[in-house]
XYZ file of C-alpha atoms in Angstrom:
470
model
C -33.985 -16.709 45.720
C -36.753 -14.731 44.049
C -34.835 -14.745 40.761
C -34.911 -18.523 40.664
C -38.651 -18.738 41.276
C -39.582 -17.017 37.994
C -37.920 -18.880 35.145
C -36.924 -16.763 32.151
C -38.698 -17.953 29.001
C -40.205 -16.190 26.001
C -43.038 -18.733 26.052
C -44.180 -18.126 29.641
C -47.129 -16.015 28.505
C -48.347 -18.100 25.555
C -52.145 -18.040 25.550
C -54.821 -19.870 23.593
C -57.862 -18.273 22.031
C -60.689 -19.778 19.962
C -61.561 -18.079 16.668
C -64.839 -16.201 16.174
C -67.971 -18.222 15.468
C -67.972 -17.438 11.728
C -64.434 -18.872 11.419
C -65.466 -22.325 12.687
C -66.537 -25.304 10.562
C -70.125 -26.216 11.474
C -72.449 -29.167 10.822
C -69.819 -31.898 10.537
C -70.778 -35.385 11.737
C -67.503 -36.341 13.411
C -66.822 -40.092 13.572
C -67.935 -41.931 16.724
C -65.477 -44.814 16.260
C -63.765 -45.778 19.525
C -60.120 -45.427 18.565
C -57.395 -43.246 20.097
C -56.341 -41.323 17.004
C -56.755 -37.591 16.470
C -59.538 -37.990 13.796
C -58.292 -34.770 12.206
C -55.378 -33.774 9.953
C -54.553 -30.297 8.716
C -52.009 -28.574 6.449
C -51.651 -25.028 5.036
C -54.305 -25.771 2.377
C -56.824 -28.277 3.719
C -58.615 -29.561 6.798
C -59.475 -33.289 6.826
C -61.852 -34.860 9.359
C -62.966 -38.486 9.754
C -66.769 -38.461 9.618
C -69.722 -40.780 10.207
C -70.516 -42.724 7.074
C -73.085 -45.387 6.285
C -71.828 -48.505 4.525
C -68.086 -47.945 4.739
C -65.552 -45.399 5.891
C -65.156 -41.788 4.826
C -63.444 -38.549 5.652
C -64.183 -34.990 4.624
C -61.669 -32.569 3.113
C -62.371 -28.833 3.319
C -60.270 -25.950 1.982
C -59.149 -23.957 5.047
C -61.009 -20.911 3.743
C -64.356 -22.769 3.595
C -65.504 -21.815 7.099
C -69.074 -21.640 8.349
C -71.804 -24.203 7.830
C -70.759 -27.160 5.709
C -73.311 -28.320 3.120
C -74.807 -31.673 4.121
C -74.112 -32.891 0.557
C -70.461 -31.817 0.623
C -68.370 -34.413 -1.277
C -66.500 -36.925 0.882
C -63.474 -39.130 0.271
C -65.044 -42.592 0.228
C -63.282 -45.751 -0.809
C -62.839 -47.805 2.335
C -65.363 -50.559 3.041
C -65.120 -50.112 6.841
C -64.573 -47.116 9.177
C -61.496 -44.940 8.684
C -59.289 -44.927 11.811
C -56.447 -42.544 10.948
C -55.543 -39.921 8.331
C -52.291 -38.056 7.662
C -51.305 -35.374 5.131
C -48.092 -35.899 3.175
C -45.496 -33.387 4.485
C -44.024 -32.983 0.984
C -47.208 -32.504 -1.044
C -50.157 -30.577 0.385
C -52.594 -32.269 -2.009
C -51.811 -35.857 -0.955
C -53.369 -37.589 2.064
C -53.247 -41.170 3.333
C -56.015 -42.995 5.207
C -56.011 -46.215 7.264
C -59.085 -48.306 7.899
C -60.693 -51.238 9.650
C -60.901 -52.868 6.196
C -57.129 -53.710 6.558
C -56.040 -51.359 3.749
C -54.201 -48.065 3.494
C -55.241 -45.718 0.676
C -53.432 -42.676 -0.699
C -55.517 -39.903 -2.277
C -54.798 -36.881 -4.437
C -57.062 -33.965 -3.472
C -57.750 -31.291 -6.133
C -57.474 -27.582 -5.263
C -61.072 -26.972 -6.330
C -63.997 -28.539 -4.452
C -65.031 -31.605 -6.500
C -68.660 -31.994 -7.535
C -68.888 -35.638 -6.509
C -67.284 -37.671 -3.722
C -63.752 -38.909 -4.432
C -63.929 -42.704 -4.648
C -60.727 -43.674 -6.490
C -57.468 -43.607 -4.502
C -54.185 -43.073 -6.313
C -52.896 -46.267 -4.757
C -54.214 -48.930 -2.355
C -51.660 -50.567 -0.064
C -52.544 -54.106 1.010
C -50.349 -56.051 3.405
C -52.039 -56.076 6.802
C -54.270 -58.949 7.903
C -56.206 -56.950 10.532
C -57.451 -53.374 10.832
C -54.901 -50.602 10.335
C -55.056 -47.941 13.032
C -51.874 -45.887 12.559
C -50.272 -44.161 9.570
C -47.364 -41.736 9.550
C -45.365 -40.212 6.673
C -41.569 -40.174 6.751
C -40.382 -36.651 7.706
C -37.599 -36.290 5.099
C -37.898 -39.017 2.403
C -40.339 -38.611 -0.492
C -43.288 -41.027 -0.671
C -42.283 -43.207 2.317
C -45.320 -44.079 4.440
C -45.517 -46.141 7.628
C -48.566 -48.138 8.666
C -49.201 -50.155 11.828
C -52.062 -52.594 12.244
C -53.798 -54.702 14.858
C -51.831 -57.650 13.460
C -48.881 -56.183 15.484
C -47.104 -55.472 12.199
C -45.377 -52.260 11.089
C -45.014 -51.852 7.305
C -43.079 -49.203 5.370
C -44.328 -48.428 1.855
C -43.134 -46.550 -1.189
C -46.448 -45.014 -2.235
C -44.979 -43.820 -5.534
C -44.684 -47.421 -6.706
C -47.210 -49.064 -4.378
C -44.499 -51.426 -3.100
C -43.784 -52.654 0.404
C -40.280 -51.531 1.383
C -39.965 -53.173 4.801
C -42.099 -55.219 7.176
C -41.167 -55.113 10.871
C -42.437 -58.474 12.108
C -42.071 -60.236 15.482
C -41.061 -57.018 17.259
C -44.372 -56.328 18.985
C -46.179 -59.010 20.968
C -49.452 -57.094 21.314
C -51.477 -54.151 19.983
C -49.362 -51.154 18.899
C -50.616 -47.900 20.479
C -48.566 -45.370 18.545
C -45.544 -44.919 16.281
C -43.407 -41.805 15.746
C -40.339 -40.884 13.678
C -37.323 -38.979 14.946
C -36.382 -35.682 13.256
C -34.429 -37.126 10.317
C -36.429 -40.350 9.996
C -33.607 -42.745 10.919
C -35.357 -44.201 14.010
C -38.887 -45.061 15.168
C -40.361 -45.028 18.656
C -43.329 -47.316 19.331
C -45.585 -47.988 22.305
C -47.379 -51.275 22.762
C -50.004 -52.986 24.912
C -47.208 -55.202 26.308
C -46.194 -52.041 28.294
C -42.925 -51.564 26.416
C -41.570 -48.511 24.637
C -39.228 -49.551 21.814
C -36.784 -47.542 19.735
C -36.361 -49.275 16.375
C -33.945 -48.883 13.469
C -36.357 -49.825 10.664
C -33.726 -50.397 7.970
C -31.664 -52.755 10.153
C -34.929 -54.184 11.536
C -33.512 -54.140 15.062
C -34.679 -52.809 18.429
C -32.028 -50.254 19.436
C -33.408 -49.692 22.948
C -36.473 -50.591 24.961
C -37.967 -49.928 28.356
C -40.629 -51.927 30.165
C -43.335 -50.110 32.118
C -42.260 -46.473 31.779
C -45.655 -45.815 33.381
C -47.031 -48.454 35.784
C -50.714 -48.117 34.873
C -52.608 -50.410 32.517
C -53.971 -47.672 30.230
C -52.330 -46.846 26.842
C -48.935 -45.125 26.634
C -47.903 -42.590 23.980
C -44.346 -41.675 22.991
C -42.760 -39.110 20.658
C -39.199 -38.091 19.788
C -37.864 -34.671 20.767
C -35.609 -32.816 18.303
C -32.494 -33.674 20.361
C -33.264 -37.417 20.410
C -34.872 -37.614 23.866
C -38.234 -39.356 24.185
C -41.366 -37.850 25.725
C -44.056 -40.222 27.020
C -47.567 -39.957 28.435
C -49.267 -42.702 30.430
C -50.858 -43.613 33.747
C -49.626 -44.456 37.238
C -50.823 -47.463 39.258
C -53.327 -45.127 40.891
C -54.667 -44.176 37.416
C -53.152 -40.701 37.573
C -52.052 -39.329 34.224
C -48.287 -38.923 33.935
C -45.738 -37.482 31.558
C -42.128 -38.609 31.310
C -38.899 -37.542 29.589
C -36.264 -40.161 28.767
C -32.702 -40.164 27.440
C -31.646 -43.056 25.194
C -28.194 -43.083 26.839
C -29.818 -44.111 30.132
C -33.182 -45.485 29.118
C -33.919 -47.189 32.460
C -34.381 -44.012 34.506
C -36.538 -41.026 33.471
C -34.999 -37.557 33.375
C -38.387 -36.258 34.491
C -41.617 -37.938 35.609
C -44.599 -35.788 36.592
C -48.117 -36.656 37.700
C -50.940 -34.506 36.407
C -54.531 -35.488 37.248
C -56.860 -38.479 37.531
C -58.813 -38.088 34.301
C -59.053 -41.279 32.221
C -58.630 -39.890 28.671
C -55.434 -40.867 26.829
C -53.179 -37.814 26.414
C -52.243 -37.121 22.783
C -48.902 -35.241 22.654
C -48.270 -32.650 19.891
C -44.702 -31.362 19.630
C -43.338 -28.161 18.138
C -39.588 -28.647 17.687
C -38.968 -24.951 16.895
C -40.197 -23.714 20.270
C -39.579 -27.009 22.135
C -43.156 -26.956 23.447
C -45.265 -30.086 23.970
C -49.052 -29.657 23.932
C -51.107 -32.382 25.654
C -54.702 -32.912 24.512
C -56.761 -35.616 26.168
C -59.692 -37.170 24.336
C -62.779 -36.192 26.280
C -60.893 -33.366 28.019
C -61.904 -29.756 27.566
C -58.366 -28.392 28.000
C -54.946 -28.261 26.338
C -51.930 -28.233 28.668
C -48.565 -27.118 27.374
C -45.028 -27.591 28.625
C -41.616 -26.305 27.579
C -38.810 -28.879 27.342
C -35.335 -27.533 28.233
C -31.875 -28.795 29.244
C -32.242 -27.405 32.782
C -33.852 -29.260 35.681
C -36.710 -30.066 36.029
C -36.470 -30.332 32.177
C -40.277 -30.325 31.661
C -41.654 -26.893 32.635
C -45.397 -26.350 32.895
C -46.431 -23.205 30.974
C -50.201 -22.943 31.070
C -53.553 -24.555 30.320
C -56.079 -23.537 27.689
C -59.532 -24.370 29.088
C -62.955 -24.419 27.481
C -66.385 -25.829 28.327
C -66.772 -28.405 25.553
C -64.873 -31.741 25.545
C -62.763 -32.555 22.477
C -63.449 -35.566 20.239
C -60.174 -35.170 18.370
C -57.528 -32.619 17.483
C -55.627 -31.404 14.409
C -52.244 -29.647 14.624
C -51.168 -27.184 11.915
C -47.570 -27.458 10.597
C -45.485 -24.361 11.375
C -45.521 -23.136 7.755
C -49.317 -22.738 7.937
C -49.288 -20.221 10.811
C -49.813 -16.458 10.711
C -46.378 -15.067 11.683
C -47.669 -11.459 11.599
C -49.779 -12.208 14.689
C -47.032 -14.079 16.611
C -49.022 -17.309 16.285
C -46.846 -20.267 17.387
C -49.446 -23.067 17.150
C -52.947 -23.631 15.809
C -55.182 -26.501 16.853
C -58.365 -27.709 15.190
C -60.578 -29.015 17.994
C -63.294 -31.488 17.032
C -66.659 -31.266 18.788
C -69.571 -33.592 18.085
C -70.870 -31.466 15.199
C -68.190 -28.875 14.471
C -64.489 -28.069 14.259
C -63.132 -25.102 16.215
C -59.692 -23.608 15.442
C -57.730 -22.533 18.540
C -54.832 -20.132 18.102
C -51.811 -20.124 20.452
C -50.071 -16.726 20.547
C -47.022 -15.160 22.186
C -47.989 -11.594 23.165
C -45.621 -9.074 21.543
C -45.985 -5.326 21.102
C -44.021 -5.074 17.852
C -45.549 -5.846 14.445
C -42.136 -6.776 13.020
C -41.135 -10.374 12.227
C -40.004 -12.073 15.457
C -36.809 -13.988 14.607
C -36.625 -15.644 18.012
C -40.125 -17.141 17.681
C -39.692 -18.388 14.129
C -36.380 -20.123 13.431
C -36.144 -21.795 10.001
C -38.618 -24.670 9.950
C -39.037 -27.854 7.841
C -40.457 -26.949 4.418
C -42.363 -29.018 1.851
C -39.306 -30.215 -0.115
C -38.135 -33.779 0.684
C -34.436 -34.189 1.476
C -34.216 -37.746 0.108
C -35.829 -40.101 -2.383
C -37.319 -43.346 -1.063
C -34.570 -45.560 -2.503
C -31.828 -43.302 -1.087
C -33.324 -43.609 2.379
C -33.752 -47.371 2.032
C -30.084 -47.753 1.025
C -29.042 -46.232 4.370
C -28.771 -42.525 3.659
C -30.058 -39.994 6.219
C -30.703 -36.273 5.815
C -32.023 -33.512 8.033
C -35.251 -31.762 6.876
C -34.791 -28.967 4.300
C -35.595 -25.776 6.190
C -37.397 -22.637 4.995
C -37.694 -19.156 6.485
C -41.102 -17.851 7.551
C -39.977 -14.212 7.444
C -42.326 -13.347 4.559
C -44.930 -15.914 5.518
C -45.245 -19.228 3.719
C -45.083 -18.957 -0.097
C -48.619 -19.460 -1.504
C -49.085 -23.019 -2.628
C -50.945 -22.054 -5.815
C -47.548 -21.360 -7.407
C -46.263 -24.758 -6.319
C -49.145 -26.613 -7.926
C -47.605 -27.186 -11.352
C -44.132 -27.818 -10.005
C -44.948 -30.281 -7.264
C -48.331 -31.869 -7.713
C -48.419 -32.439 -11.460
C -44.952 -33.949 -11.593
C -45.384 -35.967 -8.425
C -44.677 -39.651 -8.899
C -48.124 -40.342 -7.449
C -49.649 -39.037 -10.675
C -47.733 -41.517 -12.823
C -48.973 -44.711 -11.251
C -49.481 -47.627 -13.643
C -53.113 -48.328 -14.564
C -54.895 -50.961 -12.400
C -54.132 -54.500 -13.468
C -51.031 -53.500 -15.405
C -48.974 -56.317 -13.858
C -51.381 -58.948 -15.053
C -51.639 -57.514 -18.551
C -47.940 -56.691 -18.992
C -47.455 -59.359 -21.673
C -50.260 -58.016 -23.850
C -48.989 -54.436 -23.491
C -45.549 -55.370 -24.810
C -47.203 -56.918 -27.860
C -48.696 -53.540 -28.839
C -46.410 -51.496 -31.073
C -44.982 -48.418 -29.378
C -46.594 -45.711 -31.600
C -50.115 -47.134 -31.037
C -49.503 -47.302 -27.269
C -48.275 -43.691 -27.243
C -51.353 -42.638 -29.202
C -53.714 -44.374 -26.725
C -51.907 -42.862 -23.722
C -52.049 -39.384 -25.289
C -55.778 -39.820 -25.913
C -56.332 -40.858 -22.265
C -54.349 -37.818 -21.103
C -56.455 -35.465 -23.238
C -59.679 -37.069 -21.963
C -58.505 -36.677 -18.346
C -57.731 -32.992 -18.918
C -61.163 -32.479 -20.528
C -62.945 -34.125 -17.569
C -60.958 -32.016 -15.074
C -61.712 -28.826 -17.017
C -65.430 -29.668 -17.094
C -65.463 -30.424 -13.345
C -63.814 -27.047 -12.649
C -66.380 -25.350 -14.896
C -69.289 -27.107 -13.145
C -67.820 -26.145 -9.753
C -67.502 -22.495 -10.856
C -71.064 -22.451 -12.194
C -72.366 -23.963 -8.928
C -70.508 -21.254 -7.024
C -72.077 -18.525 -9.220
C -75.501 -20.102 -8.780
C -75.041 -20.047 -4.962
C -74.072 -16.381 -5.121
C -77.057 -15.626 -7.348
C -79.529 -17.439 -5.053
C -78.020 -15.769 -1.976
C -78.356 -12.400 -3.719
C -82.009 -12.954 -4.582
C -82.754 -13.985 -0.959
């Protein structure tokens, strides 16, 4: 009997620990917008946080290494005319981020490796198709440049950001406000939750609802749902008695949950973050001061409580680092970026191990930054699993990838604004003259970028000089 009480798992002793004070990001005016998104997005190069901004919407992008107090004049990414509600880094290009706003638009931005001197105001592409505010964006996990957006017009749109075109619009599927949208592992299906108390599984290319369940949680508060790696669906919601619940569902029998557990009576919506490699779900409630984590297995009761990371300060939002951005030498299996009112605090989740060697069992091959498909291949019906990379030697530094990925990215070759309207006049220009003009523009762009880098370097030297004289 005693052997059954203690379940064998390598993740039983996972513990969370905040970083030291000098490794936090201080003096950040985190957005006060009332919206249930995470307000924070992070990748192996950058940390992005939605911030308070007068006269429009803005978010801040910081290199991960730029810890400590953030300058009050630090450049922002400003282009939206109303508050930003959601941001998401492209999984296939660490310098590209998308933002969704109350101004009904989605914008895609290219972030330079150096800290720009002025705020970034020009997006690479603006996607217009929603009639009300856009609160959700989510990149496709395996296809290049495919971005999903969901708005308060109950519409889900899929875009090819490389061309700025709308690929698909999922209309008349949701009768009320959409709470969240998530892709499955290979990007062939979507799961959505809605104010009409339904969870839907949608095939976006066939534009059909594959499966749906009404009232997976009886309460009136918002529901969240995400796909597990094996195709099951994990949900969070509320009971009739306003107790927070989590549920696990199998598409083969979508009416009955595999597991349904009650947690507590707090009223914050639980945001689930899932690590497919370790099969751990982390639950972070907005306004909570804790992170609970559970292991999902094939054995009853299927959802196994592991532990709770507790702190004193409530969280305003949360960022979740992709696996390739973790420190494998310290057995780190997750890293969160917890937003306070005026700062961002990284929290490291670690599996205690005595050996300093690479732990194969903790780090199976994980999705890398290379897309498995092009947008048109995916649209034509092709599916592909993510291209995996090994973390044995740590993630390859992205500096080396800069020329290969970012410069040649289709995002950089977008047509100039207004090109559709002026297409007739462009064809009238003889080809050599057009080539000459384009070459001149390219040279000018390079000159401006070089000067900005030089100014940034000089500012850095000046800071060092003034610090030295102090």
